[in-house]
Amino acid sequence: MTPIAHRLTGKHALVTGGGSGIGRAISRRLAAEGAHVTVLELQAPAAEATLAEITAAGGTGRVATADVSDTESMRAAFEALPRLDILVNNAGIAHVGSVMNTTPADLDRIYNVNVKGVYHGLHFGVAKLLASGGGAIVNLASVVSKIALQDRFAYSMSKGAVLTMTLSVARDFIDRGIRCNCVCPGRVHTPFVDGFLAKNYPGREKEMFAQLSAAQPIGRMGQPDEIAALVAFLCSPEAGFITGSAYDIDGGVTLLR
């Protein structure tokens, strides 16, 4: 069996939204397992910070600056890739609100990044994977792809679309060497959570963090590195018999539904 540290040696990976949070953890993990990682971000400094961590740890990679919601921006980013073996569609944004207070502008903003952004990754990425003889795709969905959480109307819509796009691509390319899966995280402690608490609960951040953590059946939030470990497995040859699957990694949220 290939040691974990070398599972992805020689592979070329691209991670959208790889400059922070879960995307940064995934980029680091894939590089640690031997992949050459393209960190795709809207803002170059964020991608460069991730790349600096990768190279400091002995890994290799490059930066690609692109807006996942923009077709031509994504076309150019994928055309610049020498090859592609692993695609991780991670970039996404959040929204809190019901159908009543979600505005058309809110819906468009979520759709453009979370749905159209994943579409762009798949549209240009599948062609690149086929040119390399196949490969692995992992999309970042969410527990709200499967269950209902209060005030997550637009976000749930977008992540439900990620799940169904995953199934469709898995089915269409199962006989052409491409595997496509998604992961469905529960609440994960990222800079977004810290920013949300600071904005909405100034002075009560620790109290509210404890409440959000306790709301997970396992008693805490997930960590980005835990999501990254699952993604790396699904990208590896050890997951060669897995496609069209949606993996819950949610601290037991769906267990109690």
Short mmCIF file of C-alpha atoms in Angstrom, two decimals:
data_model
loop_
_atom_site.label_atom_id
_atom_site.label_comp_id
_atom_site.label_asym_id
_atom_site.label_seq_id
_atom_site.Cartn_x
_atom_site.Cartn_y
_atom_site.Cartn_z
CA MET A 1 0.00 0.00 0.00
CA THR A 2 1.27 3.48 -0.88
CA PRO A 3 2.13 5.50 2.27
CA ILE A 4 -0.26 8.40 2.86
CA ALA A 5 2.56 10.91 2.46
CA HIS A 6 3.05 9.74 -1.12
CA ARG A 7 -0.49 8.88 -2.25
CA LEU A 8 -0.72 11.83 -4.63
CA THR A 9 2.89 12.09 -5.83
CA GLY A 10 3.00 13.23 -9.44
CA LYS A 11 -0.59 14.44 -9.47
CA HIS A 12 -1.63 17.97 -10.40
CA ALA A 13 -4.47 19.38 -8.31
CA LEU A 14 -6.52 22.56 -8.37
CA VAL A 15 -8.43 23.86 -5.35
CA THR A 16 -10.87 26.74 -5.78
CA GLY A 17 -11.09 29.06 -2.80
CA GLY A 18 -7.81 27.64 -1.59
CA GLY A 19 -6.70 30.82 0.14
CA SER A 20 -8.52 30.42 3.45
CA GLY A 21 -10.44 28.14 5.78
CA ILE A 22 -11.29 24.69 4.48
CA GLY A 23 -9.76 25.43 1.07
CA ARG A 24 -6.41 26.32 2.61
CA ALA A 25 -6.44 23.13 4.68
CA ILE A 26 -7.27 21.04 1.60
CA SER A 27 -4.51 22.69 -0.43
CA ARG A 28 -1.96 22.01 2.30
CA ARG A 29 -3.07 18.40 2.72
CA LEU A 30 -2.97 17.57 -0.99
CA ALA A 31 0.50 19.09 -1.24
CA ALA A 32 1.65 17.16 1.83
CA GLU A 33 0.60 13.96 0.07
CA GLY A 34 2.73 14.84 -2.95
CA ALA A 35 0.41 16.74 -5.30
CA HIS A 36 1.44 19.89 -7.12
CA VAL A 37 -1.36 22.24 -6.08
CA THR A 38 -2.79 25.21 -7.95
CA VAL A 39 -4.40 27.48 -5.38
CA LEU A 40 -7.17 29.39 -7.16
CA GLU A 41 -8.46 32.53 -5.47
CA LEU A 42 -10.16 35.81 -6.26
CA GLN A 43 -7.53 37.69 -4.27
CA ALA A 44 -3.91 36.78 -5.04
CA PRO A 45 -2.53 37.58 -1.56
CA ALA A 46 -4.72 34.92 0.03
CA ALA A 47 -3.55 32.31 -2.47
CA GLU A 48 0.06 33.37 -2.04
CA ALA A 49 -0.23 32.93 1.73
CA THR A 50 -1.44 29.37 1.23
CA LEU A 51 1.33 28.69 -1.28
CA ALA A 52 3.90 30.01 1.20
CA GLU A 53 2.70 27.47 3.77
CA ILE A 54 2.86 24.71 1.17
CA THR A 55 6.41 25.50 0.10
CA ALA A 56 7.57 26.01 3.70
CA ALA A 57 6.46 22.44 4.37
CA GLY A 58 8.37 21.12 1.37
CA GLY A 59 5.47 20.97 -1.09
CA THR A 60 5.02 22.51 -4.53
CA GLY A 61 2.30 24.57 -6.12
CA ARG A 62 1.30 27.72 -7.93
CA VAL A 63 -1.23 30.53 -7.67
CA ALA A 64 -4.11 31.21 -10.06
CA THR A 65 -6.17 34.37 -9.71
CA ALA A 66 -9.73 34.00 -10.93
CA ASP A 67 -13.34 34.83 -10.10
CA VAL A 68 -15.20 31.51 -9.97
CA SER A 69 -18.43 33.26 -10.99
CA ASP A 70 -16.90 34.64 -14.20
CA THR A 71 -16.78 32.35 -17.23
CA GLU A 72 -13.83 33.91 -19.05
CA SER A 73 -11.81 34.26 -15.85
CA MET A 74 -12.22 30.56 -15.15
CA ARG A 75 -11.58 29.59 -18.76
CA ALA A 76 -8.24 31.38 -18.66
CA ALA A 77 -7.28 29.81 -15.32
CA PHE A 78 -7.90 26.28 -16.58
CA GLU A 79 -6.26 26.87 -19.95
CA ALA A 80 -3.09 27.88 -18.10
CA LEU A 81 -2.86 24.52 -16.30
CA PRO A 82 -0.20 22.16 -17.66
CA ARG A 83 -2.43 19.22 -16.72
CA LEU A 84 -5.09 18.31 -14.18
CA ASP A 85 -5.59 15.09 -12.20
CA ILE A 86 -7.52 16.34 -9.16
CA LEU A 87 -10.18 19.05 -8.95
CA VAL A 88 -11.62 20.33 -5.69
CA ASN A 89 -14.50 22.78 -6.06
CA ASN A 90 -14.37 24.40 -2.65
CA ALA A 91 -15.07 28.11 -3.17
CA GLY A 92 -18.35 29.21 -1.65
CA ILE A 93 -20.10 31.92 0.32
CA ALA A 94 -22.79 31.81 3.00
CA HIS A 95 -26.13 33.51 3.54
CA VAL A 96 -28.57 33.58 6.44
CA GLY A 97 -32.25 34.14 5.71
CA SER A 98 -35.63 32.62 4.86
CA VAL A 99 -37.41 32.87 1.50
CA MET A 100 -39.20 35.95 2.86
CA ASN A 101 -36.12 38.07 3.59
CA THR A 102 -33.78 36.69 0.90
CA THR A 103 -33.69 39.36 -1.77
CA PRO A 104 -33.24 38.70 -5.49
CA ALA A 105 -29.76 40.21 -5.15
CA ASP A 106 -28.97 37.82 -2.29
CA LEU A 107 -30.09 34.86 -4.37
CA ASP A 108 -28.08 35.95 -7.39
CA ARG A 109 -24.95 36.45 -5.28
CA ILE A 110 -25.20 32.96 -3.77
CA TYR A 111 -26.07 31.35 -7.10
CA ASN A 112 -23.19 33.02 -8.96
CA VAL A 113 -20.53 31.74 -6.56
CA ASN A 114 -21.91 28.50 -5.11
CA VAL A 115 -23.68 27.11 -8.17
CA LYS A 116 -22.25 28.80 -11.24
CA GLY A 117 -18.79 28.74 -9.67
CA VAL A 118 -18.94 24.96 -9.27
CA TYR A 119 -20.37 24.66 -12.78
CA HIS A 120 -17.37 26.57 -14.14
CA GLY A 121 -14.98 24.31 -12.26
CA LEU A 122 -16.71 21.24 -13.66
CA HIS A 123 -17.22 22.63 -17.17
CA PHE A 124 -13.57 23.48 -17.68
CA GLY A 125 -12.13 20.92 -15.27
CA VAL A 126 -13.73 17.81 -16.75
CA ALA A 127 -12.25 18.60 -20.16
CA LYS A 128 -8.82 19.03 -18.59
CA LEU A 129 -9.17 15.78 -16.62
CA LEU A 130 -10.16 13.89 -19.75
CA ALA A 131 -7.07 15.23 -21.50
CA SER A 132 -4.99 13.78 -18.65
CA GLY A 133 -6.67 10.39 -18.93
CA GLY A 134 -9.13 10.87 -16.08
CA GLY A 135 -8.96 11.85 -12.45
CA ALA A 136 -10.87 12.72 -9.30
CA ILE A 137 -13.28 15.52 -8.45
CA VAL A 138 -14.47 16.45 -4.97
CA ASN A 139 -17.11 19.14 -4.53
CA LEU A 140 -17.81 20.88 -1.22
CA ALA A 141 -21.50 20.46 -0.50
CA SER A 142 -23.01 20.67 3.01
CA VAL A 143 -25.33 18.94 5.45
CA VAL A 144 -27.96 21.37 4.15
CA SER A 145 -27.80 19.52 0.84
CA LYS A 146 -29.76 16.81 2.66
CA ILE A 147 -31.52 18.36 5.66
CA ALA A 148 -33.32 21.59 6.48
CA LEU A 149 -31.76 24.16 8.79
CA GLN A 150 -33.59 27.31 9.79
CA ASP A 151 -32.88 30.47 7.77
CA ARG A 152 -30.66 28.84 5.19
CA PHE A 153 -32.94 29.16 2.14
CA ALA A 154 -30.47 30.44 -0.49
CA TYR A 155 -27.49 28.57 0.92
CA SER A 156 -29.42 25.29 1.01
CA MET A 157 -30.56 25.84 -2.57
CA SER A 158 -26.99 26.26 -3.69
CA LYS A 159 -25.60 23.28 -1.82
CA GLY A 160 -28.44 21.06 -3.00
CA ALA A 161 -27.35 21.98 -6.51
CA VAL A 162 -23.77 21.00 -5.70
CA LEU A 163 -24.97 17.55 -4.61
CA THR A 164 -26.99 16.97 -7.77
CA MET A 165 -24.20 18.28 -10.03
CA THR A 166 -21.91 15.78 -8.32
CA LEU A 167 -24.25 12.89 -9.10
CA SER A 168 -24.72 14.00 -12.70
CA VAL A 169 -21.01 14.29 -13.46
CA ALA A 170 -20.31 10.97 -11.75
CA ARG A 171 -22.91 9.28 -13.93
CA ASP A 172 -21.92 10.94 -17.21
CA PHE A 173 -18.19 10.19 -16.91
CA ILE A 174 -18.09 6.92 -14.98
CA ASP A 175 -16.80 5.12 -18.07
CA ARG A 176 -14.21 7.75 -18.94
CA GLY A 177 -11.92 7.54 -15.94
CA ILE A 178 -13.42 10.35 -13.86
CA ARG A 179 -14.69 9.88 -10.32
CA CYS A 180 -16.84 12.64 -8.79
CA ASN A 181 -17.86 12.81 -5.14
CA CYS A 182 -18.83 15.46 -2.64
CA VAL A 183 -18.41 16.00 1.07
CA CYS A 184 -21.16 17.40 3.28
CA PRO A 185 -19.70 19.16 6.32
CA GLY A 186 -21.59 20.35 9.33
CA ARG A 187 -20.42 23.48 11.15
CA VAL A 188 -16.65 23.92 10.80
CA HIS A 189 -14.55 26.44 12.72
CA THR A 190 -13.18 28.75 10.05
CA PRO A 191 -12.39 32.47 9.92
CA PHE A 192 -15.94 32.95 8.58
CA VAL A 193 -17.38 31.74 11.90
CA ASP A 194 -15.14 34.10 13.86
CA GLY A 195 -16.11 37.00 11.61
CA PHE A 196 -19.81 36.16 11.89
CA LEU A 197 -19.62 36.15 15.68
CA ALA A 198 -17.62 39.37 15.86
CA LYS A 199 -20.12 41.13 13.58
CA ASN A 200 -23.33 39.84 15.13
CA TYR A 201 -22.39 39.24 18.77
CA PRO A 202 -19.73 41.80 19.75
CA GLY A 203 -18.52 41.15 23.27
CA ARG A 204 -20.29 37.77 23.37
CA GLU A 205 -18.08 35.88 20.95
CA LYS A 206 -16.91 33.22 23.43
CA GLU A 207 -20.43 32.62 24.73
CA MET A 208 -21.92 32.25 21.26
CA PHE A 209 -19.01 30.11 20.05
CA ALA A 210 -19.71 27.72 22.92
CA GLN A 211 -23.42 27.62 22.00
CA LEU A 212 -22.71 26.91 18.34
CA SER A 213 -20.23 24.20 19.30
CA ALA A 214 -22.66 22.56 21.73
CA ALA A 215 -25.32 22.47 19.00
CA GLN A 216 -23.25 19.82 17.22
CA PRO A 217 -24.18 16.39 18.63
CA ILE A 218 -20.52 15.47 18.99
CA GLY A 219 -20.06 18.57 21.17
CA ARG A 220 -17.75 20.69 19.02
CA MET A 221 -17.29 22.17 15.59
CA GLY A 222 -15.29 20.41 12.94
CA GLN A 223 -11.78 21.50 12.05
CA PRO A 224 -10.68 22.36 8.49
CA ASP A 225 -7.94 19.72 8.64
CA GLU A 226 -10.58 17.04 9.30
CA ILE A 227 -12.45 17.99 6.14
CA ALA A 228 -9.16 18.08 4.25
CA ALA A 229 -8.29 14.53 5.34
CA LEU A 230 -11.55 13.18 3.89
CA VAL A 231 -11.10 15.13 0.67
CA ALA A 232 -7.55 13.83 0.27
CA PHE A 233 -8.75 10.25 0.70
CA LEU A 234 -11.46 10.70 -1.95
CA CYS A 235 -8.84 12.10 -4.33
CA SER A 236 -6.47 9.20 -3.74
CA PRO A 237 -6.17 5.81 -5.47
CA GLU A 238 -7.48 4.21 -2.26
CA ALA A 239 -10.90 5.63 -3.14
CA GLY A 240 -10.76 4.23 -6.65
CA PHE A 241 -14.05 2.33 -6.24
CA ILE A 242 -15.97 5.38 -4.96
CA THR A 243 -17.92 7.71 -7.22
CA GLY A 244 -21.25 9.49 -7.02
CA SER A 245 -21.16 9.50 -3.22
CA ALA A 246 -21.94 12.27 -0.72
CA TYR A 247 -19.99 11.89 2.51
CA ASP A 248 -21.41 13.37 5.71
CA ILE A 249 -18.73 14.83 7.98
CA ASP A 250 -20.91 16.64 10.45
CA GLY A 251 -20.32 15.57 14.04
CA GLY A 252 -23.57 13.60 14.06
CA VAL A 253 -25.96 16.29 12.80
CA THR A 254 -27.61 14.01 10.25
CA LEU A 255 -27.50 11.08 12.68
CA LEU A 256 -30.13 12.73 14.85
CA ARG A 257 -32.45 13.81 12.04
#
